[in-house]
mmCIF file of C-alpha atoms in Angstrom:
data_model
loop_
_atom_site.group_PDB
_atom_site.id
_atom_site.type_symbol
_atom_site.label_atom_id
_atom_site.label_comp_id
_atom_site.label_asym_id
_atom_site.label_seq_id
_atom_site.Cartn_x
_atom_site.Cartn_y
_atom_site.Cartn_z
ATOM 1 C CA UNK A 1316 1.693 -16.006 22.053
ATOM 2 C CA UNK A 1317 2.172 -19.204 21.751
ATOM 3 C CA UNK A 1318 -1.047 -20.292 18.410
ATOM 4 C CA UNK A 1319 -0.440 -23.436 15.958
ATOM 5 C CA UNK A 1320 0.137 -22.126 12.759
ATOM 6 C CA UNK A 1321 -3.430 -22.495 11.211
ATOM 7 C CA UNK A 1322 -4.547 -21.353 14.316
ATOM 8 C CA UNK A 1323 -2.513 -17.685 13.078
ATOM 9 C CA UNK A 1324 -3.454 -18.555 9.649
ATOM 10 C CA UNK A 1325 -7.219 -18.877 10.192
ATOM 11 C CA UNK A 1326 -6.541 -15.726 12.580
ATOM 12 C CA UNK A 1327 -5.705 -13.397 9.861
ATOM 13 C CA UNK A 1328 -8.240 -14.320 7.533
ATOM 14 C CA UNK A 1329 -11.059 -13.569 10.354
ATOM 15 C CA UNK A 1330 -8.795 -10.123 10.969
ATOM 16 C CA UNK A 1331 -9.153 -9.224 7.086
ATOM 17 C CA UNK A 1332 -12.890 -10.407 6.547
ATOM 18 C CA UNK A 1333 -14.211 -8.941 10.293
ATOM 19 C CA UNK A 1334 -16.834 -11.695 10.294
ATOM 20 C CA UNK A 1335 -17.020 -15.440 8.854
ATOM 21 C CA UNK A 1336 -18.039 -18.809 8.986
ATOM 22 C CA UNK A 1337 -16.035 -21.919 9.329
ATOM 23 C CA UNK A 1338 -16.324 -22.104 5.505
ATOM 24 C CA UNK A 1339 -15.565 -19.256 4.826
ATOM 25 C CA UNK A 1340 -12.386 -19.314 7.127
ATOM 26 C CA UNK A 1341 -11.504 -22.811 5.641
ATOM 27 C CA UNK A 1342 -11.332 -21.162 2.446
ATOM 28 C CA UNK A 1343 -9.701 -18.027 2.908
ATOM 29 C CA UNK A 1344 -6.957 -20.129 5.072
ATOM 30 C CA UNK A 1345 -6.507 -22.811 2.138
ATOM 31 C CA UNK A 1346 -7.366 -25.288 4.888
ATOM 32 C CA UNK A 1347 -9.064 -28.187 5.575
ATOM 33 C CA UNK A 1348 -12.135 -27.973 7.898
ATOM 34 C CA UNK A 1349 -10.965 -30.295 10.462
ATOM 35 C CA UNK A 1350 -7.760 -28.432 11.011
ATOM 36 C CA UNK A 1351 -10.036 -25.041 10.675
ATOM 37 C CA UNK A 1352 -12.222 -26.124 13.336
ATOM 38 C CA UNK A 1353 -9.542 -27.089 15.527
ATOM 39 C CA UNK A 1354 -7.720 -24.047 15.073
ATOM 40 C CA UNK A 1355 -11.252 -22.046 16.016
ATOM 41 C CA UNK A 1356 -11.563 -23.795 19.054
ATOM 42 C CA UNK A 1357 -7.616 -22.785 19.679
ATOM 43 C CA UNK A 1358 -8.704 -19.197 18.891
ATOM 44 C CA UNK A 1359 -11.633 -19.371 21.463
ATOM 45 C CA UNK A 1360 -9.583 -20.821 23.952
ATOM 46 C CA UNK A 1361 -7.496 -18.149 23.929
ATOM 47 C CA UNK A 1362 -9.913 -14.973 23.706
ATOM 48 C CA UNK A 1363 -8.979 -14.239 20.339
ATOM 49 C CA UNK A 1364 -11.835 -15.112 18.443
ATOM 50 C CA UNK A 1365 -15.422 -15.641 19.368
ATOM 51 C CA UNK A 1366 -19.390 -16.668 18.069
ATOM 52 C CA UNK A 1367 -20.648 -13.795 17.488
ATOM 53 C CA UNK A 1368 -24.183 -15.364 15.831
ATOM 54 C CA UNK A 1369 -25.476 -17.482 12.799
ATOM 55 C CA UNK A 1370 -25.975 -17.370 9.322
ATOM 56 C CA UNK A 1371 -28.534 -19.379 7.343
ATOM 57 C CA UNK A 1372 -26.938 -21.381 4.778
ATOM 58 C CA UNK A 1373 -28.075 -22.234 1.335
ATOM 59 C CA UNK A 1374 -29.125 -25.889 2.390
ATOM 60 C CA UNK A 1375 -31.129 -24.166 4.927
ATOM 61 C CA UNK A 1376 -28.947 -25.084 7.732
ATOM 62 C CA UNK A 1377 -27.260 -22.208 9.857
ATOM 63 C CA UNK A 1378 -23.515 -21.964 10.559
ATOM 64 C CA UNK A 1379 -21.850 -20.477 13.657
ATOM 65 C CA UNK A 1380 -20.517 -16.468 12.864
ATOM 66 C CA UNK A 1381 -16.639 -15.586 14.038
ATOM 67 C CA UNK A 1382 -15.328 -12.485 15.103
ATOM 68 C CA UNK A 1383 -12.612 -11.518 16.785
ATOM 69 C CA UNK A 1384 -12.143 -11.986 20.680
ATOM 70 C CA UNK A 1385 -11.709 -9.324 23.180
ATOM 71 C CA UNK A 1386 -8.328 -10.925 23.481
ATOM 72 C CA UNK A 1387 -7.194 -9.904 19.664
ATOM 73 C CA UNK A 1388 -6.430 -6.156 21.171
ATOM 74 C CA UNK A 1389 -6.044 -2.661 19.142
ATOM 75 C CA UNK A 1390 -3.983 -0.733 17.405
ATOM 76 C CA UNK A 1391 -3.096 2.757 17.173
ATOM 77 C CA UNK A 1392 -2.283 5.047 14.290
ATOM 78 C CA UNK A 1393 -1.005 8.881 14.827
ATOM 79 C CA UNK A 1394 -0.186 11.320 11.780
ATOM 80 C CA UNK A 1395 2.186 13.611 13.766
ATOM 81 C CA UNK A 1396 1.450 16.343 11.032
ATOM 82 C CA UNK A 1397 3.218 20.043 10.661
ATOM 83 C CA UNK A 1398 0.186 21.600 12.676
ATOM 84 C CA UNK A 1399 -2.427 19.029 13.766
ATOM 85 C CA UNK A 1400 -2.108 15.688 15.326
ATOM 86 C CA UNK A 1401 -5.003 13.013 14.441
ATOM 87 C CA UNK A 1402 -5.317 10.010 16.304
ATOM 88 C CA UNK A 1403 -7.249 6.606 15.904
ATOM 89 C CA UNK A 1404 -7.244 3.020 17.792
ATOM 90 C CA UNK A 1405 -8.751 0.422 16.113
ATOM 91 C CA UNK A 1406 -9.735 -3.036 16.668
ATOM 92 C CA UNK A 1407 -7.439 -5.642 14.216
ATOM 93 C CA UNK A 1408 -10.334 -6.011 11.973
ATOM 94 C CA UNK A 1409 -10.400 -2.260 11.188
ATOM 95 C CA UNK A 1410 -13.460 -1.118 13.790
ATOM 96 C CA UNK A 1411 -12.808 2.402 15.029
ATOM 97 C CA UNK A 1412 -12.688 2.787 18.560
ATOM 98 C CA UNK A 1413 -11.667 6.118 19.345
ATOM 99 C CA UNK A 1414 -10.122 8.802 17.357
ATOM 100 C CA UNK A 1415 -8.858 12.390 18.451
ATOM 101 C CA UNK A 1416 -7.213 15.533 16.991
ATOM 102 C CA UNK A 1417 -5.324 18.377 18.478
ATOM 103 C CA UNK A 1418 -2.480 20.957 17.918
ATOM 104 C CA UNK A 1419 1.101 19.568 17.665
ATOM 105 C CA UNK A 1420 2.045 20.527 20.446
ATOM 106 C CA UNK A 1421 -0.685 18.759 22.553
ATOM 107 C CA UNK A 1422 -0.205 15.358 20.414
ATOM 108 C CA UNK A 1423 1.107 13.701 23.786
ATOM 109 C CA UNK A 1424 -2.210 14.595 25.475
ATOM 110 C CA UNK A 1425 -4.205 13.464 22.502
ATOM 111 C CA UNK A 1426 -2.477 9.873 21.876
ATOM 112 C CA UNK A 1427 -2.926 9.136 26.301
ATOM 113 C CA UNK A 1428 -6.940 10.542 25.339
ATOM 114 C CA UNK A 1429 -7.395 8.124 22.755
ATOM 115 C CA UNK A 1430 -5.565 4.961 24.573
ATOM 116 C CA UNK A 1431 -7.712 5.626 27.650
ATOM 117 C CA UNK A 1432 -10.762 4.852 25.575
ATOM 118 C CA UNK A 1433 -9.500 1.945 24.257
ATOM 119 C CA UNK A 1434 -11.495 -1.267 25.689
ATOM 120 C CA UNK A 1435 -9.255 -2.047 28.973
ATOM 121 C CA UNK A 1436 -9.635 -5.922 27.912
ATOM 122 C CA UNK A 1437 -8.089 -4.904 24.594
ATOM 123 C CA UNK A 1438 -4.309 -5.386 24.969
ATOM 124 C CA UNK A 1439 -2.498 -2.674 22.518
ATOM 125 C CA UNK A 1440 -0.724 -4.622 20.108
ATOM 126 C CA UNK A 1441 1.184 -2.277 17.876
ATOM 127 C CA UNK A 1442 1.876 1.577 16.967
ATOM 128 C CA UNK A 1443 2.650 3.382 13.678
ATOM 129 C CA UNK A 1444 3.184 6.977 13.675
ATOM 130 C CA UNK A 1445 3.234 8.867 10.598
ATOM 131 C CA UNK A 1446 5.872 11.798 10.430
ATOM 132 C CA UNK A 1447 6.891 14.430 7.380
ATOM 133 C CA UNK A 1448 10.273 13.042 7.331
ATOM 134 C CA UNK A 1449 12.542 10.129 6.541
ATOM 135 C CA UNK A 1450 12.546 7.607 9.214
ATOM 136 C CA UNK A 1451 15.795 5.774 10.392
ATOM 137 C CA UNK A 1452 17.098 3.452 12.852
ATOM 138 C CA UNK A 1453 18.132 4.514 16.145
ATOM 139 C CA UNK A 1454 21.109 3.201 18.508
ATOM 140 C CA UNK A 1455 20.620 0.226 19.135
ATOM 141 C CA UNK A 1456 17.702 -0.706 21.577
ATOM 142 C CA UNK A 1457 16.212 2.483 20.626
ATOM 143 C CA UNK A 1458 14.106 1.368 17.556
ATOM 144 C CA UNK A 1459 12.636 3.801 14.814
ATOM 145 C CA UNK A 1460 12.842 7.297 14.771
ATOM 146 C CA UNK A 1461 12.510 10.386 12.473
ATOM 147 C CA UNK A 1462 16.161 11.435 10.511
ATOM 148 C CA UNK A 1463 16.080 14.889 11.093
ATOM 149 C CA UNK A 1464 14.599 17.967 12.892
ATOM 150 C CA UNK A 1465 11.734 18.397 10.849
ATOM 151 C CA UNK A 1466 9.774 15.698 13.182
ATOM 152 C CA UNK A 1467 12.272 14.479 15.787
ATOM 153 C CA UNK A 1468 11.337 16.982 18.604
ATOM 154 C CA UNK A 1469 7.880 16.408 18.056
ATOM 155 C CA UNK A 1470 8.066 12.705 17.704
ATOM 156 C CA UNK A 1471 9.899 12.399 20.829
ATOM 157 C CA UNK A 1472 7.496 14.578 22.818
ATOM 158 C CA UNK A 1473 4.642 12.331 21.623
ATOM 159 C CA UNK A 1474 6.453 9.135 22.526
ATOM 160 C CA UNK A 1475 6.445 9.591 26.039
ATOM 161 C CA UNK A 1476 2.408 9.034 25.521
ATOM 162 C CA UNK A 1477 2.535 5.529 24.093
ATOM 163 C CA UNK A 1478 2.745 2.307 26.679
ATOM 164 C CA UNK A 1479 6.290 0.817 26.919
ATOM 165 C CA UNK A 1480 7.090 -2.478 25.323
ATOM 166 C CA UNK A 1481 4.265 -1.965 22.526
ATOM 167 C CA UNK A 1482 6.219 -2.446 18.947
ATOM 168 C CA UNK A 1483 6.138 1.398 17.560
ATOM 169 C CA UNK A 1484 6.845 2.053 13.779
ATOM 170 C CA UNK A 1485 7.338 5.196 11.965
ATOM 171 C CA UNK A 1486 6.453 5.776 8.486
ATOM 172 C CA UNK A 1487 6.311 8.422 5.978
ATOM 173 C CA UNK A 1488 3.308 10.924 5.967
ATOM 174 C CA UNK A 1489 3.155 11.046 2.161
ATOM 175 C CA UNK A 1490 3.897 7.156 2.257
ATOM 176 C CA UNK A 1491 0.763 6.842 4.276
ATOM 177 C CA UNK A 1492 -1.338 9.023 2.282
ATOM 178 C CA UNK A 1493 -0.438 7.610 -0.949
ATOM 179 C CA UNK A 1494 -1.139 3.953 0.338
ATOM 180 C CA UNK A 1495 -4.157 5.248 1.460
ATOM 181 C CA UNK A 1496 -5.724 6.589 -1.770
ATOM 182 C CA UNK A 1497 -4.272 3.393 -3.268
ATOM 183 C CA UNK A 1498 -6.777 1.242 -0.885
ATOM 184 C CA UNK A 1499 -9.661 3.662 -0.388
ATOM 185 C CA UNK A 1500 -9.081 6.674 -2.455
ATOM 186 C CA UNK A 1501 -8.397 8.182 -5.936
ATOM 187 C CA UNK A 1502 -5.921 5.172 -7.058
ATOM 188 C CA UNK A 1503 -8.234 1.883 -6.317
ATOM 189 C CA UNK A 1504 -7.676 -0.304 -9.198
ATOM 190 C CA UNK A 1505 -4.169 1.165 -10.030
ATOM 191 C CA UNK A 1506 -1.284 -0.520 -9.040
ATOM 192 C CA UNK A 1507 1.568 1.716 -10.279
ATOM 193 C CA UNK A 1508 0.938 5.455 -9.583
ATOM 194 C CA UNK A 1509 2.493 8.762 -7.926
ATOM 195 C CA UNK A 1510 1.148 10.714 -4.829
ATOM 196 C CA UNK A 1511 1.776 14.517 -5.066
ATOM 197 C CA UNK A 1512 1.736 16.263 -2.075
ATOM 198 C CA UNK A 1513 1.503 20.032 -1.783
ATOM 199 C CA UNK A 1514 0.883 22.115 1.247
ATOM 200 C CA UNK A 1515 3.510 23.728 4.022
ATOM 201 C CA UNK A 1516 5.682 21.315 2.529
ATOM 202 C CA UNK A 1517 6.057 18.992 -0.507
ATOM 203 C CA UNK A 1518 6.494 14.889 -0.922
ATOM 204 C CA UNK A 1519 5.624 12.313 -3.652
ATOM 205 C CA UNK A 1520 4.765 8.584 -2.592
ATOM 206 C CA UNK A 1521 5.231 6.135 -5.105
ATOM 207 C CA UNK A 1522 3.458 2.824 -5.592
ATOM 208 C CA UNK A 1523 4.682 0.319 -7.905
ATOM 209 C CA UNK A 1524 3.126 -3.128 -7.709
ATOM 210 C CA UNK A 1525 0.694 -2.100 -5.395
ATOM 211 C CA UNK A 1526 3.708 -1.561 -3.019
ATOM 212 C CA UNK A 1527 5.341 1.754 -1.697
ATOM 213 C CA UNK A 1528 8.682 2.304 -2.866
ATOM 214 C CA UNK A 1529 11.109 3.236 0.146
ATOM 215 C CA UNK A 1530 14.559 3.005 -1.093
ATOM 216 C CA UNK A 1531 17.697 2.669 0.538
ATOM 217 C CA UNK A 1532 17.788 5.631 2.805
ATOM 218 C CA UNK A 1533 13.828 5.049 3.362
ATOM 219 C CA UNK A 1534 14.072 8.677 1.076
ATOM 220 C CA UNK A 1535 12.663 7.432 -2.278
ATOM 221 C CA UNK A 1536 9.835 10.703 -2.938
ATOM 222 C CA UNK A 1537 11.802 13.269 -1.193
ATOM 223 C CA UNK A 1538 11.203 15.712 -4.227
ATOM 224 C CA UNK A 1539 12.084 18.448 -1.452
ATOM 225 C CA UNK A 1540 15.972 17.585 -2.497
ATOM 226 C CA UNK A 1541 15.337 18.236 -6.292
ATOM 227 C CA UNK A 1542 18.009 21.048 -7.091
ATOM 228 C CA UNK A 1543 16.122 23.815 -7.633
ATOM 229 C CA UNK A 1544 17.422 26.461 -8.772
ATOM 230 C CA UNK A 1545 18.810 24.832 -11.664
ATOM 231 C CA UNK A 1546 20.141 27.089 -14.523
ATOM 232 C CA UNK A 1547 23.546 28.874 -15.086
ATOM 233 C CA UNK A 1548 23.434 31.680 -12.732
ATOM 234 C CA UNK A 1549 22.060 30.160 -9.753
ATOM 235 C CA UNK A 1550 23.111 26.858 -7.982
ATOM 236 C CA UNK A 1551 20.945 24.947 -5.817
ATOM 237 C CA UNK A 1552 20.261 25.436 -2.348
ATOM 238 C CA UNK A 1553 19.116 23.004 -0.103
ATOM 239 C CA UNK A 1554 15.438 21.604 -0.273
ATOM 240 C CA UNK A 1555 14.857 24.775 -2.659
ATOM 241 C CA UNK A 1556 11.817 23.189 -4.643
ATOM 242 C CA UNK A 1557 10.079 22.900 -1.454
ATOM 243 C CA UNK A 1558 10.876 26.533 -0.474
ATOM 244 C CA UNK A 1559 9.522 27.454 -3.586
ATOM 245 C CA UNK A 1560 6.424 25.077 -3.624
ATOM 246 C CA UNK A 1561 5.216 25.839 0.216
ATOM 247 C CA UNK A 1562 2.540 27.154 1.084
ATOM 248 C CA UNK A 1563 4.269 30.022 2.633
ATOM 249 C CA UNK A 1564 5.867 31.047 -0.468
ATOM 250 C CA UNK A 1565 2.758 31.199 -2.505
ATOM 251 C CA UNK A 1566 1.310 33.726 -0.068
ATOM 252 C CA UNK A 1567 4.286 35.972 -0.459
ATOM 253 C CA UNK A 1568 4.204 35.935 -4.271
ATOM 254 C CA UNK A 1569 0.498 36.580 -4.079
ATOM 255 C CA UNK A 1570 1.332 39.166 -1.499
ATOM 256 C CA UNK A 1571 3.858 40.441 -3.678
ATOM 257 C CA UNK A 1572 1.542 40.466 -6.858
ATOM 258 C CA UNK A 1573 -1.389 42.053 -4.835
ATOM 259 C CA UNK A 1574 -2.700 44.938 -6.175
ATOM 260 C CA UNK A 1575 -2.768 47.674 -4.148
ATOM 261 C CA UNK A 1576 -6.429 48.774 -5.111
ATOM 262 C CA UNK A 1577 -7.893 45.224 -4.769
ATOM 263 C CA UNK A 1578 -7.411 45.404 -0.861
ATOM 264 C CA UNK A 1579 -5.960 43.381 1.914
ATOM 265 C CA UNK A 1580 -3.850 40.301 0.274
ATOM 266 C CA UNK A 1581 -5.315 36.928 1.310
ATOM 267 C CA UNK A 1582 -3.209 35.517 4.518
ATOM 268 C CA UNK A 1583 -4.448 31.830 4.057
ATOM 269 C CA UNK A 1584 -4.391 29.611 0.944
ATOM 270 C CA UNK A 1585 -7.903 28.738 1.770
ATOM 271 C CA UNK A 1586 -8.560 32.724 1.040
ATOM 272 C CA UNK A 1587 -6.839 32.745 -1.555
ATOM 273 C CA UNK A 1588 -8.514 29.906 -3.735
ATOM 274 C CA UNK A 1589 -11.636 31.078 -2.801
ATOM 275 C CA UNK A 1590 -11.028 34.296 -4.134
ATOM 276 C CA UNK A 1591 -9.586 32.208 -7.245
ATOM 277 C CA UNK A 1592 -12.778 30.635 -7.438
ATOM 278 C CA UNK A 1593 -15.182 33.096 -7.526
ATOM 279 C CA UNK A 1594 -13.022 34.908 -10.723
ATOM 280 C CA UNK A 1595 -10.739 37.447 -9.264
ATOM 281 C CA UNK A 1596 -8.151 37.977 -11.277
ATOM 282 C CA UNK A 1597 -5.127 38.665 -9.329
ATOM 283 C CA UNK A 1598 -5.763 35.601 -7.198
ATOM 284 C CA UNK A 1599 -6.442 33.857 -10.374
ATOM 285 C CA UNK A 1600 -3.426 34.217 -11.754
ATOM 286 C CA UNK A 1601 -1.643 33.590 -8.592
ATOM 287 C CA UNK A 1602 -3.297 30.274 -8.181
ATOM 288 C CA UNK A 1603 -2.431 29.658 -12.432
ATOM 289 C CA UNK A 1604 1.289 29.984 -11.811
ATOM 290 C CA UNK A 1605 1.252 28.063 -9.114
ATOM 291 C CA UNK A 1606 -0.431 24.980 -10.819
ATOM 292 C CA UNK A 1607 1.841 25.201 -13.424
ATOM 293 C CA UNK A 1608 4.852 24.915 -11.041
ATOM 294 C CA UNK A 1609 3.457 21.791 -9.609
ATOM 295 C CA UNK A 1610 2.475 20.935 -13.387
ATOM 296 C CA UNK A 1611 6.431 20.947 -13.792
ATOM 297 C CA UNK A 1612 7.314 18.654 -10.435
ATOM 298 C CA UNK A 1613 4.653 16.321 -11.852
ATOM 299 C CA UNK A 1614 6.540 16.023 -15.738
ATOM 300 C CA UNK A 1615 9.956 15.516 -13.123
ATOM 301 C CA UNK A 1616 8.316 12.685 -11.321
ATOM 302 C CA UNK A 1617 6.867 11.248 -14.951
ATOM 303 C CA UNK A 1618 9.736 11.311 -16.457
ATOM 304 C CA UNK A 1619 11.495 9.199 -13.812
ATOM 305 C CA UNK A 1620 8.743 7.002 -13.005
ATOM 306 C CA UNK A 1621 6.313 6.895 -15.882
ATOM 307 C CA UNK A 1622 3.712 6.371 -13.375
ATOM 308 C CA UNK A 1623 0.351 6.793 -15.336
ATOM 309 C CA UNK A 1624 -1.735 8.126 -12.528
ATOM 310 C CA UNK A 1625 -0.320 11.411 -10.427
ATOM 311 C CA UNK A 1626 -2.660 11.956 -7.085
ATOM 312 C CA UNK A 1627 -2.676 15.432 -5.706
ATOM 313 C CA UNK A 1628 -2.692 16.092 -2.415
ATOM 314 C CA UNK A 1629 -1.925 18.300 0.427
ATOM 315 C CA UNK A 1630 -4.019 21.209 1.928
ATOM 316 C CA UNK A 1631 -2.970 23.094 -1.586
ATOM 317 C CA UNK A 1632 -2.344 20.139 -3.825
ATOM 318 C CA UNK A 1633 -5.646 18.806 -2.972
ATOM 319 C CA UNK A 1634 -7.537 21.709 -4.752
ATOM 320 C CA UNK A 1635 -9.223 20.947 -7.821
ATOM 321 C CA UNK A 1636 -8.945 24.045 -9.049
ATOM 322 C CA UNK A 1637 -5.058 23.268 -9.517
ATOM 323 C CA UNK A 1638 -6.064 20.484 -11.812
ATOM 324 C CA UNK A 1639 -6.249 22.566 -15.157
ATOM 325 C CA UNK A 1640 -3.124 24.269 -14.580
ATOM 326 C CA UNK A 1641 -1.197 21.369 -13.568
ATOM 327 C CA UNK A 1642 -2.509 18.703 -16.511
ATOM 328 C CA UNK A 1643 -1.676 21.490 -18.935
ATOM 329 C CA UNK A 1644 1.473 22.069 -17.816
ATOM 330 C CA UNK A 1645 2.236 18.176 -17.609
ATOM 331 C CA UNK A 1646 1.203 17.567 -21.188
ATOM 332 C CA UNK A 1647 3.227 20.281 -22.937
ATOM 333 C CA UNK A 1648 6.178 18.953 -20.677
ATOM 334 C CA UNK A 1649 5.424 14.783 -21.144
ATOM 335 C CA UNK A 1650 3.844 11.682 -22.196
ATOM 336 C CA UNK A 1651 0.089 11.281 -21.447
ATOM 337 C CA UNK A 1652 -0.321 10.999 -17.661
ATOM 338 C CA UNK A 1653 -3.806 11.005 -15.752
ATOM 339 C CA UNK A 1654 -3.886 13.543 -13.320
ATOM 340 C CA UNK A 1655 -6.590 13.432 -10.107
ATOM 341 C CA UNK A 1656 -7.372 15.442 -7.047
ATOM 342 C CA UNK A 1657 -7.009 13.184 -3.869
ATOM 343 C CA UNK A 1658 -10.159 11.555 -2.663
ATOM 344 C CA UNK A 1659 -9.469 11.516 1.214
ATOM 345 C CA UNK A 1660 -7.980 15.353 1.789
ATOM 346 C CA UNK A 1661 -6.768 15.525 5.236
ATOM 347 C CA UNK A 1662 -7.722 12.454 6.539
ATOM 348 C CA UNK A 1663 -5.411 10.394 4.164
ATOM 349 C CA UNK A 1664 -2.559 10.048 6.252
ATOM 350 C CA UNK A 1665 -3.932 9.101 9.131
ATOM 351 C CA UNK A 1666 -6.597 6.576 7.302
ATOM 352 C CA UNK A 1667 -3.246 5.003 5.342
ATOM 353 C CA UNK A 1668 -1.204 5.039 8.747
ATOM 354 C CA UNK A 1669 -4.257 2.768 10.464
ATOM 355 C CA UNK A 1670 -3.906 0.431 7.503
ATOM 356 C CA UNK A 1671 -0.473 -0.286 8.387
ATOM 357 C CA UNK A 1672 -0.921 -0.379 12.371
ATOM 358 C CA UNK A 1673 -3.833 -3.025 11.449
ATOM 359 C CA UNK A 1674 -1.504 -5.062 9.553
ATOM 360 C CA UNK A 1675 1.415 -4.637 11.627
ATOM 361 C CA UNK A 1676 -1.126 -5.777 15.001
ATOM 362 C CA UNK A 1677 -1.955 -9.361 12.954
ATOM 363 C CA UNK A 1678 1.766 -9.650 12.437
ATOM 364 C CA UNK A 1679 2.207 -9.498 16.153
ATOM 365 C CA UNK A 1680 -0.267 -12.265 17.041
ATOM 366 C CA UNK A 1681 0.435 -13.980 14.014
ATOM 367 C CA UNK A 1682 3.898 -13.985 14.299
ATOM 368 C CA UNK A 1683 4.011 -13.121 10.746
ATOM 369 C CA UNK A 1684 2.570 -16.201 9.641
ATOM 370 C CA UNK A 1685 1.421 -16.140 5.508
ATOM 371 C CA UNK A 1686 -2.025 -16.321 4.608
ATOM 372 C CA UNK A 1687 -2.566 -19.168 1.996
ATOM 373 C CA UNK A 1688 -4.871 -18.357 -1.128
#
């Protein structure tokens, strides 16, 4: 797409604002209103932006509304999680326009559900799926795609739902979450903090500088590869924290702890913090030494990154009832850190992966032009 650049600069600022006036464009763009009403007319022109009404200034006179055209397109965002696939498609200004969820297994049918309600005038202008593994670059030609078997089946079944020649990126589930309790969630106003995930799995995201830290193998967070076992008669095995830390291995140590005349053992972490919750005391102390081994990932990740803030998150890690445990635990082990259940539970990932297809669909049309301040 061939725009002028203050016709992509003024473009992005209507993207990030949904609706504004000349003005208001003008100064979000850091440009002059000549050149801002040319470029508006360019954006017109091309279906990309359009009157949508007025507003009655404080002189009394009204100024023409913007929005975006049925021209600007949509995005889609996918969290390819371990058991559930949830989908959105959103305009570039952030409007949902369809959403769906289903089993893993069905994600291909859910993605071509959700693009077949998307406006037919809206061309698709860019994809991010979120997986629960590192992400690296294929052969050549063949773009993004997960590093290892914990998502690449699953990814590549879902692919063969999205449109060809649409610009797909992968990111990090945890990535996603933690960028999206950064923006909407349990870390707006912090900058610099660490994203805690425990469920079937375990992952920390870390922001610094408002940014996500990926580091050179895209890896940085993988606490699954902390060596764990770590003392003089045991080495290491492979991703043993997160053997340890699952979800599945909690049940079997409560299973294992279960007394015998308190009945059936809980088969679901959900049962079993509910049980925690209303006093029992085997299920209590299940759920107590758990806390206390995430209590001990969190002093890891402090005393690495000194992060201030520690988000938890995850079907378990998002329990508040973890909370005492694990800010006990963290304070007998290091320096004063805040410690928060996550604000968006299991809509996080797929709220933080729409954040980045949003900004990744103004790159396309913008051609990655900057926005001046």
């Amino acid at each position: 797409m061939h725009l002028s650049e203050s016709a992509r600069a003024v473009f992005a600022v209507l993207a990030a604002a949904g609706t504004a006036t000349r003005p208001q464009l003008a100064a979000g763009a850091g440009l002059s209103k000549p050149t801002v009403s040319s470029a508006v007319a360019e954006l017109e022109a091309a279906g990309l932006a359009a009157c949508s009404g007025t507003a009655s200034g404080g002189t009394g006179r009204s100024a023409a509304v913007y929005a975006l055209g049925a021209a600007a397109g949509a995005v889609l965002a996918v969290d390819l999680g371990p058991s559930r696939t949830q989908v959105r498609g959103c305009a570039l200004d952030g409007t949902l326009l369809a959403q769906g969820t289903g089993s893993r297994p069905d994600a291909a049918d859910v993605v071509s559900k959700v693009l077949s309600e998307l406006p037919a005038s809206a061309p698709l202008r860019a994809v991010v799926v979120a997986v629960g593994d590192v992400t690296t670059r294929g052969r050549e030609g063949t773009g993004e795609r997960p590093a290892t078997a914990k998502a690449g089946p699953a990814f590549d079944a879902m692919a063969v739902a999205l449109p060809p020649g649409v610009p797909v990126h992968l990111e990090n589930n945890v990535n996603c979450a933690a960028l999206a309790e950064l923006h909407e969630g349990a870390a707006r106003g912090r900058d610099t903090f660490g994203y805690l995930r425990i469920g079937v799995g375990i992952g920390l995201g870390v922001v610094i500088g408002g940014q996500v830290l990926r580091g050179a193998n895209h890896a940085a967070g993988e606490v699954a590869r902390l060596p764990y076992p770590w003392d003089e008669d045991r080495a290491p095995r492979h991703e043993g924290l997160e053997e340890h830390l699952g979800a599945r291995s909690l049940l079997r140590r409560a299973a294992d702890a279960w007394p015998q005349a308190d009945g059936p053992c809980p088969r679901t972490t959900e049962r079993l913090f509910a049980l925690a919750d209303t006093g029992h005391p085997a299920a209590c102390d299940v759920v107590g030494r758990h806390a206390a081994d995430v209590g001990r990932l969190a002093a890891a990740a402090t005393a690495v990154l000194d992060p201030g803030l520690i988000v938890l998150g995850g079907d378990v890690g998002s329990n508040p009832q973890l909370l005492p445990g694990v800010r006990a635990e963290l304070a007998r082990l290091s320096w004063p850190t805040e410690v928060v259940s996550s604000a968006l539970g299991d809509s996080g990932t797929v709220v933080g992966a729409t954040e980045l297809a949003v900004a990744r669909g103004i790159q396309t049309v913008t051609d990655g032009v900057p926005v001046k301040h």
